[in-house]
């Protein structure tokens, strides 16, 4: 079995895997969140987001983004990849109980328009929380490439979607307390984005070393 991450130049599309209403709902999530991340350098520049420099990476606190909406989008990415029949995701599968938790949480906020969705999130609170990490880079060697990778990892589960990488953990205790926890989303009010250098992103995400990153991201067991 080939366990290496698979890469394609455009996001994988599947027809009929979800009902039309669910497709509309996930599209609403994507539209609401896309601007929060694609323009993070500009938002840092005007003081809307706060950037903190660290020894090996920077961290952006996306303080004006809605952490619940961002979290739902991240959950939707992992859930869709796990239920997908696309060949890209043959080796990607979330544990059944976690997959069902994600599905149930997503369905609590299901809406087919921005207006309806805004009404729901104003009156409905989250029923669960799984910590996660988000990673991007300051710049990219190929600005036009869209990359999608689904490595065969488990706790954390990992995805690379275009210029962003995501790691989903089953608990905060699984996260490395020094290398990952301080820069990740470990509570429901967090919306943090790690920023790698161009070279570090290329070495880990493009060259396929994200599996090693996933191992390093977990709490060491004695």
PDB file of C-alpha atoms in Angstrom:
ATOM      1  CA  UNK A   1       0.000   0.000   0.000  1.00  0.00           C
ATOM      2  CA  UNK A   2       1.368   3.396  -0.970  1.00  0.00           C
ATOM      3  CA  UNK A   3       1.341   5.485   2.211  1.00  0.00           C
ATOM      4  CA  UNK A   4       2.964   8.590   0.730  1.00  0.00           C
ATOM      5  CA  UNK A   5       0.891  11.772   0.561  1.00  0.00           C
ATOM      6  CA  UNK A   6      -0.827  12.201  -2.789  1.00  0.00           C
ATOM      7  CA  UNK A   7      -0.757  15.576  -4.512  1.00  0.00           C
ATOM      8  CA  UNK A   8      -3.001  17.071  -7.143  1.00  0.00           C
ATOM      9  CA  UNK A   9      -3.042  20.503  -8.694  1.00  0.00           C
ATOM     10  CA  UNK A  10      -6.689  21.280  -8.054  1.00  0.00           C
ATOM     11  CA  UNK A  11      -9.014  20.411  -5.211  1.00  0.00           C
ATOM     12  CA  UNK A  12     -10.732  17.058  -5.554  1.00  0.00           C
ATOM     13  CA  UNK A  13     -14.386  17.254  -6.526  1.00  0.00           C
ATOM     14  CA  UNK A  14     -17.041  14.592  -6.058  1.00  0.00           C
ATOM     15  CA  UNK A  15     -20.545  14.682  -7.401  1.00  0.00           C
ATOM     16  CA  UNK A  16     -23.480  13.504  -5.286  1.00  0.00           C
ATOM     17  CA  UNK A  17     -21.488  12.592  -2.160  1.00  0.00           C
ATOM     18  CA  UNK A  18     -23.522  15.152  -0.209  1.00  0.00           C
ATOM     19  CA  UNK A  19     -27.067  16.373  -0.587  1.00  0.00           C
ATOM     20  CA  UNK A  20     -27.561  19.724  -2.279  1.00  0.00           C
ATOM     21  CA  UNK A  21     -28.456  21.447   0.997  1.00  0.00           C
ATOM     22  CA  UNK A  22     -25.251  20.204   2.638  1.00  0.00           C
ATOM     23  CA  UNK A  23     -23.205  21.410  -0.327  1.00  0.00           C
ATOM     24  CA  UNK A  24     -24.779  24.862   0.021  1.00  0.00           C
ATOM     25  CA  UNK A  25     -24.086  24.856   3.752  1.00  0.00           C
ATOM     26  CA  UNK A  26     -20.412  23.977   3.376  1.00  0.00           C
ATOM     27  CA  UNK A  27     -20.125  26.574   0.624  1.00  0.00           C
ATOM     28  CA  UNK A  28     -21.433  29.187   3.068  1.00  0.00           C
ATOM     29  CA  UNK A  29     -18.736  28.173   5.564  1.00  0.00           C
ATOM     30  CA  UNK A  30     -16.026  28.454   2.911  1.00  0.00           C
ATOM     31  CA  UNK A  31     -17.207  31.889   1.819  1.00  0.00           C
ATOM     32  CA  UNK A  32     -17.322  33.222   5.375  1.00  0.00           C
ATOM     33  CA  UNK A  33     -13.864  31.961   6.311  1.00  0.00           C
ATOM     34  CA  UNK A  34     -11.886  32.480   3.087  1.00  0.00           C
ATOM     35  CA  UNK A  35     -11.415  36.208   3.584  1.00  0.00           C
ATOM     36  CA  UNK A  36     -10.304  35.748   7.170  1.00  0.00           C
ATOM     37  CA  UNK A  37      -7.242  33.776   6.076  1.00  0.00           C
ATOM     38  CA  UNK A  38      -6.386  34.782   2.515  1.00  0.00           C
ATOM     39  CA  UNK A  39      -5.814  38.379   3.629  1.00  0.00           C
ATOM     40  CA  UNK A  40      -4.058  37.723   6.936  1.00  0.00           C
ATOM     41  CA  UNK A  41      -0.915  39.759   5.995  1.00  0.00           C
ATOM     42  CA  UNK A  42      -3.060  42.804   5.245  1.00  0.00           C
ATOM     43  CA  UNK A  43      -5.025  42.353   8.472  1.00  0.00           C
ATOM     44  CA  UNK A  44      -1.773  42.144  10.437  1.00  0.00           C
ATOM     45  CA  UNK A  45      -0.561  45.277   8.660  1.00  0.00           C
ATOM     46  CA  UNK A  46      -3.549  47.356   9.762  1.00  0.00           C
ATOM     47  CA  UNK A  47      -3.548  45.959  13.300  1.00  0.00           C
ATOM     48  CA  UNK A  48      -6.685  43.843  12.940  1.00  0.00           C
ATOM     49  CA  UNK A  49      -4.722  40.641  13.605  1.00  0.00           C
ATOM     50  CA  UNK A  50      -1.792  40.312  16.000  1.00  0.00           C
ATOM     51  CA  UNK A  51       1.433  38.620  14.848  1.00  0.00           C
ATOM     52  CA  UNK A  52       3.840  37.195  17.424  1.00  0.00           C
ATOM     53  CA  UNK A  53       7.338  36.123  16.392  1.00  0.00           C
ATOM     54  CA  UNK A  54       8.846  32.961  17.837  1.00  0.00           C
ATOM     55  CA  UNK A  55      12.113  31.123  17.362  1.00  0.00           C
ATOM     56  CA  UNK A  56      11.033  28.873  14.493  1.00  0.00           C
ATOM     57  CA  UNK A  57       7.653  30.252  13.406  1.00  0.00           C
ATOM     58  CA  UNK A  58       5.284  33.186  13.711  1.00  0.00           C
ATOM     59  CA  UNK A  59       1.768  33.009  15.113  1.00  0.00           C
ATOM     60  CA  UNK A  60      -1.156  35.117  13.942  1.00  0.00           C
ATOM     61  CA  UNK A  61      -4.034  35.668  16.345  1.00  0.00           C
ATOM     62  CA  UNK A  62      -7.031  36.103  14.029  1.00  0.00           C
ATOM     63  CA  UNK A  63      -8.860  38.110  16.667  1.00  0.00           C
ATOM     64  CA  UNK A  64     -11.684  39.437  14.469  1.00  0.00           C
ATOM     65  CA  UNK A  65     -12.485  36.073  12.868  1.00  0.00           C
ATOM     66  CA  UNK A  66     -15.325  34.070  14.396  1.00  0.00           C
ATOM     67  CA  UNK A  67     -13.625  31.059  16.041  1.00  0.00           C
ATOM     68  CA  UNK A  68     -16.776  28.934  15.846  1.00  0.00           C
ATOM     69  CA  UNK A  69     -17.212  29.484  12.110  1.00  0.00           C
ATOM     70  CA  UNK A  70     -13.527  28.786  11.461  1.00  0.00           C
ATOM     71  CA  UNK A  71     -13.695  25.635  13.563  1.00  0.00           C
ATOM     72  CA  UNK A  72     -16.762  24.386  11.696  1.00  0.00           C
ATOM     73  CA  UNK A  73     -14.954  24.844   8.397  1.00  0.00           C
ATOM     74  CA  UNK A  74     -11.927  22.916   9.675  1.00  0.00           C
ATOM     75  CA  UNK A  75     -14.182  20.134  10.961  1.00  0.00           C
ATOM     76  CA  UNK A  76     -15.951  20.024   7.588  1.00  0.00           C
ATOM     77  CA  UNK A  77     -12.657  19.542   5.737  1.00  0.00           C
ATOM     78  CA  UNK A  78     -11.735  16.507   7.825  1.00  0.00           C
ATOM     79  CA  UNK A  79     -15.235  15.047   7.754  1.00  0.00           C
ATOM     80  CA  UNK A  80     -15.542  15.339   3.980  1.00  0.00           C
ATOM     81  CA  UNK A  81     -12.120  13.795   3.450  1.00  0.00           C
ATOM     82  CA  UNK A  82     -13.011  10.895   5.746  1.00  0.00           C
ATOM     83  CA  UNK A  83     -16.299  10.032   4.007  1.00  0.00           C
ATOM     84  CA  UNK A  84     -14.952  10.636   0.509  1.00  0.00           C
ATOM     85  CA  UNK A  85     -14.798   7.963  -2.180  1.00  0.00           C
ATOM     86  CA  UNK A  86     -12.186   9.887  -4.154  1.00  0.00           C
ATOM     87  CA  UNK A  87      -8.955   7.971  -4.729  1.00  0.00           C
ATOM     88  CA  UNK A  88      -6.942  10.773  -3.158  1.00  0.00           C
ATOM     89  CA  UNK A  89      -8.407   9.862   0.225  1.00  0.00           C
ATOM     90  CA  UNK A  90      -8.060   6.062   0.003  1.00  0.00           C
ATOM     91  CA  UNK A  91      -5.672   5.980   2.962  1.00  0.00           C
ATOM     92  CA  UNK A  92      -7.378   8.752   4.930  1.00  0.00           C
ATOM     93  CA  UNK A  93      -9.975   7.678   7.496  1.00  0.00           C
ATOM     94  CA  UNK A  94     -10.977   9.238  10.778  1.00  0.00           C
ATOM     95  CA  UNK A  95     -12.062   6.917  13.588  1.00  0.00           C
ATOM     96  CA  UNK A  96     -15.795   6.246  13.342  1.00  0.00           C
ATOM     97  CA  UNK A  97     -16.672   7.892  16.667  1.00  0.00           C
ATOM     98  CA  UNK A  98     -14.714  11.052  15.808  1.00  0.00           C
ATOM     99  CA  UNK A  99     -16.195  11.152  12.313  1.00  0.00           C
ATOM    100  CA  UNK A 100     -19.695  10.953  13.765  1.00  0.00           C
ATOM    101  CA  UNK A 101     -18.918  13.684  16.309  1.00  0.00           C
ATOM    102  CA  UNK A 102     -17.842  15.973  13.484  1.00  0.00           C
ATOM    103  CA  UNK A 103     -20.958  15.169  11.463  1.00  0.00           C
ATOM    104  CA  UNK A 104     -23.299  15.849  14.354  1.00  0.00           C
ATOM    105  CA  UNK A 105     -21.606  19.129  15.211  1.00  0.00           C
ATOM    106  CA  UNK A 106     -21.743  20.311  11.605  1.00  0.00           C
ATOM    107  CA  UNK A 107     -25.416  19.424  11.298  1.00  0.00           C
ATOM    108  CA  UNK A 108     -26.277  21.497  14.387  1.00  0.00           C
ATOM    109  CA  UNK A 109     -25.446  24.629  12.397  1.00  0.00           C
ATOM    110  CA  UNK A 110     -26.682  23.550   8.984  1.00  0.00           C
ATOM    111  CA  UNK A 111     -28.067  26.408   6.857  1.00  0.00           C
ATOM    112  CA  UNK A 112     -28.248  27.114   3.136  1.00  0.00           C
ATOM    113  CA  UNK A 113     -27.752  30.881   3.259  1.00  0.00           C
ATOM    114  CA  UNK A 114     -25.510  33.299   5.120  1.00  0.00           C
ATOM    115  CA  UNK A 115     -28.510  34.968   6.721  1.00  0.00           C
ATOM    116  CA  UNK A 116     -29.895  31.715   8.105  1.00  0.00           C
ATOM    117  CA  UNK A 117     -26.450  30.603   9.243  1.00  0.00           C
ATOM    118  CA  UNK A 118     -25.830  33.854  11.126  1.00  0.00           C
ATOM    119  CA  UNK A 119     -29.144  33.403  12.924  1.00  0.00           C
ATOM    120  CA  UNK A 120     -28.239  29.859  13.937  1.00  0.00           C
ATOM    121  CA  UNK A 121     -24.785  30.666  15.330  1.00  0.00           C
ATOM    122  CA  UNK A 122     -26.278  33.509  17.368  1.00  0.00           C
ATOM    123  CA  UNK A 123     -28.642  31.124  19.139  1.00  0.00           C
ATOM    124  CA  UNK A 124     -26.820  27.776  19.068  1.00  0.00           C
ATOM    125  CA  UNK A 125     -23.700  26.904  21.004  1.00  0.00           C
ATOM    126  CA  UNK A 126     -21.143  24.190  20.236  1.00  0.00           C
ATOM    127  CA  UNK A 127     -21.715  20.724  21.683  1.00  0.00           C
ATOM    128  CA  UNK A 128     -18.131  19.486  21.405  1.00  0.00           C
ATOM    129  CA  UNK A 129     -14.574  20.677  20.835  1.00  0.00           C
ATOM    130  CA  UNK A 130     -11.577  19.012  19.215  1.00  0.00           C
ATOM    131  CA  UNK A 131      -8.305  20.981  19.271  1.00  0.00           C
ATOM    132  CA  UNK A 132      -6.577  21.707  15.995  1.00  0.00           C
ATOM    133  CA  UNK A 133      -3.632  23.489  14.410  1.00  0.00           C
ATOM    134  CA  UNK A 134      -3.585  25.663  11.295  1.00  0.00           C
ATOM    135  CA  UNK A 135      -0.410  26.403   9.347  1.00  0.00           C
ATOM    136  CA  UNK A 136       0.452  28.591   6.370  1.00  0.00           C
ATOM    137  CA  UNK A 137       3.552  30.386   5.080  1.00  0.00           C
ATOM    138  CA  UNK A 138       4.719  33.921   4.467  1.00  0.00           C
ATOM    139  CA  UNK A 139       5.309  33.156   0.785  1.00  0.00           C
ATOM    140  CA  UNK A 140       5.289  30.216  -1.613  1.00  0.00           C
ATOM    141  CA  UNK A 141       7.755  29.070  -4.261  1.00  0.00           C
ATOM    142  CA  UNK A 142       4.925  28.433  -6.720  1.00  0.00           C
ATOM    143  CA  UNK A 143       2.273  31.077  -6.119  1.00  0.00           C
ATOM    144  CA  UNK A 144      -0.120  29.531  -8.653  1.00  0.00           C
ATOM    145  CA  UNK A 145      -0.110  25.905  -7.456  1.00  0.00           C
ATOM    146  CA  UNK A 146      -3.076  24.463  -5.576  1.00  0.00           C
ATOM    147  CA  UNK A 147      -2.019  21.417  -3.589  1.00  0.00           C
ATOM    148  CA  UNK A 148      -4.224  18.904  -1.799  1.00  0.00           C
ATOM    149  CA  UNK A 149      -2.612  16.203   0.332  1.00  0.00           C
ATOM    150  CA  UNK A 150      -4.192  13.631   2.609  1.00  0.00           C
ATOM    151  CA  UNK A 151      -1.417  11.820   4.494  1.00  0.00           C
ATOM    152  CA  UNK A 152      -2.153   8.585   6.319  1.00  0.00           C
ATOM    153  CA  UNK A 153      -1.807   9.881   9.869  1.00  0.00           C
ATOM    154  CA  UNK A 154      -3.830   9.416  13.042  1.00  0.00           C
ATOM    155  CA  UNK A 155      -4.122  11.733  16.048  1.00  0.00           C
ATOM    156  CA  UNK A 156      -3.319  14.123  14.679  1.00  0.00           C
ATOM    157  CA  UNK A 157      -5.136  13.705  11.408  1.00  0.00           C
ATOM    158  CA  UNK A 158      -3.575  15.956   8.773  1.00  0.00           C
ATOM    159  CA  UNK A 159      -4.698  17.704   5.605  1.00  0.00           C
ATOM    160  CA  UNK A 160      -3.068  20.193   3.263  1.00  0.00           C
ATOM    161  CA  UNK A 161      -5.535  22.338   1.337  1.00  0.00           C
ATOM    162  CA  UNK A 162      -3.911  24.778  -1.073  1.00  0.00           C
ATOM    163  CA  UNK A 163      -1.810  27.154   1.080  1.00  0.00           C
ATOM    164  CA  UNK A 164      -2.992  25.889   4.444  1.00  0.00           C
ATOM    165  CA  UNK A 165      -2.283  22.791   6.498  1.00  0.00           C
ATOM    166  CA  UNK A 166      -4.495  21.478   9.286  1.00  0.00           C
ATOM    167  CA  UNK A 167      -3.897  19.026  12.126  1.00  0.00           C
ATOM    168  CA  UNK A 168      -6.870  17.682  14.102  1.00  0.00           C
ATOM    169  CA  UNK A 169      -6.242  16.177  17.548  1.00  0.00           C
ATOM    170  CA  UNK A 170      -8.555  14.127  19.763  1.00  0.00           C
ATOM    171  CA  UNK A 171      -7.486  16.010  22.899  1.00  0.00           C
ATOM    172  CA  UNK A 172      -5.184  18.784  24.066  1.00  0.00           C
ATOM    173  CA  UNK A 173      -3.213  16.173  26.028  1.00  0.00           C
ATOM    174  CA  UNK A 174      -2.106  14.662  22.711  1.00  0.00           C
ATOM    175  CA  UNK A 175      -0.416  17.910  21.659  1.00  0.00           C
ATOM    176  CA  UNK A 176       3.251  18.515  22.317  1.00  0.00           C
ATOM    177  CA  UNK A 177       3.257  21.017  25.217  1.00  0.00           C
ATOM    178  CA  UNK A 178       6.110  23.127  23.839  1.00  0.00           C
ATOM    179  CA  UNK A 179       6.176  22.723  20.056  1.00  0.00           C
ATOM    180  CA  UNK A 180       2.438  22.758  19.329  1.00  0.00           C
ATOM    181  CA  UNK A 181       0.101  23.643  22.198  1.00  0.00           C
ATOM    182  CA  UNK A 182       1.116  27.315  22.606  1.00  0.00           C
ATOM    183  CA  UNK A 183       0.539  28.020  18.901  1.00  0.00           C
ATOM    184  CA  UNK A 184      -2.623  25.978  18.313  1.00  0.00           C
ATOM    185  CA  UNK A 185      -6.335  26.243  18.948  1.00  0.00           C
ATOM    186  CA  UNK A 186      -6.733  24.546  22.305  1.00  0.00           C
ATOM    187  CA  UNK A 187      -9.955  26.215  23.447  1.00  0.00           C
ATOM    188  CA  UNK A 188     -13.185  27.278  21.780  1.00  0.00           C
ATOM    189  CA  UNK A 189     -12.251  30.975  21.710  1.00  0.00           C
ATOM    190  CA  UNK A 190      -8.918  30.479  19.926  1.00  0.00           C
ATOM    191  CA  UNK A 191      -8.303  31.281  16.269  1.00  0.00           C
ATOM    192  CA  UNK A 192      -4.549  30.968  15.781  1.00  0.00           C
ATOM    193  CA  UNK A 193      -2.615  30.485  12.569  1.00  0.00           C
ATOM    194  CA  UNK A 194       1.025  29.328  12.524  1.00  0.00           C
ATOM    195  CA  UNK A 195       3.199  30.901   9.846  1.00  0.00           C
ATOM    196  CA  UNK A 196       6.190  28.981   8.466  1.00  0.00           C
ATOM    197  CA  UNK A 197       8.996  30.334   6.348  1.00  0.00           C
ATOM    198  CA  UNK A 198       8.797  29.580   2.631  1.00  0.00           C
ATOM    199  CA  UNK A 199      11.579  26.983   2.875  1.00  0.00           C
ATOM    200  CA  UNK A 200      10.117  25.224   5.913  1.00  0.00           C
ATOM    201  CA  UNK A 201       6.695  25.000   4.240  1.00  0.00           C
ATOM    202  CA  UNK A 202       8.252  23.595   1.077  1.00  0.00           C
ATOM    203  CA  UNK A 203      10.320  21.008   2.949  1.00  0.00           C
ATOM    204  CA  UNK A 204       7.459  19.750   5.124  1.00  0.00           C
ATOM    205  CA  UNK A 205       4.315  20.212   3.069  1.00  0.00           C
ATOM    206  CA  UNK A 206       5.481  19.913  -0.529  1.00  0.00           C
ATOM    207  CA  UNK A 207       8.225  17.337  -0.030  1.00  0.00           C
ATOM    208  CA  UNK A 208       5.839  15.158   1.951  1.00  0.00           C
ATOM    209  CA  UNK A 209       7.381  15.255   5.425  1.00  0.00           C
ATOM    210  CA  UNK A 210       4.092  16.141   7.099  1.00  0.00           C
ATOM    211  CA  UNK A 211       3.925  12.646   8.566  1.00  0.00           C
ATOM    212  CA  UNK A 212       7.093  13.429  10.523  1.00  0.00           C
ATOM    213  CA  UNK A 213       5.562  16.734  11.589  1.00  0.00           C
ATOM    214  CA  UNK A 214       2.488  14.895  12.856  1.00  0.00           C
ATOM    215  CA  UNK A 215       4.644  12.598  14.976  1.00  0.00           C
ATOM    216  CA  UNK A 216       6.599  15.544  16.376  1.00  0.00           C
ATOM    217  CA  UNK A 217       3.354  17.384  17.150  1.00  0.00           C
ATOM    218  CA  UNK A 218       2.131  14.811  19.656  1.00  0.00           C
ATOM    219  CA  UNK A 219       2.869  14.555  23.345  1.00  0.00           C
ATOM    220  CA  UNK A 220       5.730  12.107  23.929  1.00  0.00           C
ATOM    221  CA  UNK A 221       4.611   8.964  25.757  1.00  0.00           C
ATOM    222  CA  UNK A 222       6.778   7.488  28.468  1.00  0.00           C
TER     223      UNK A 222
END
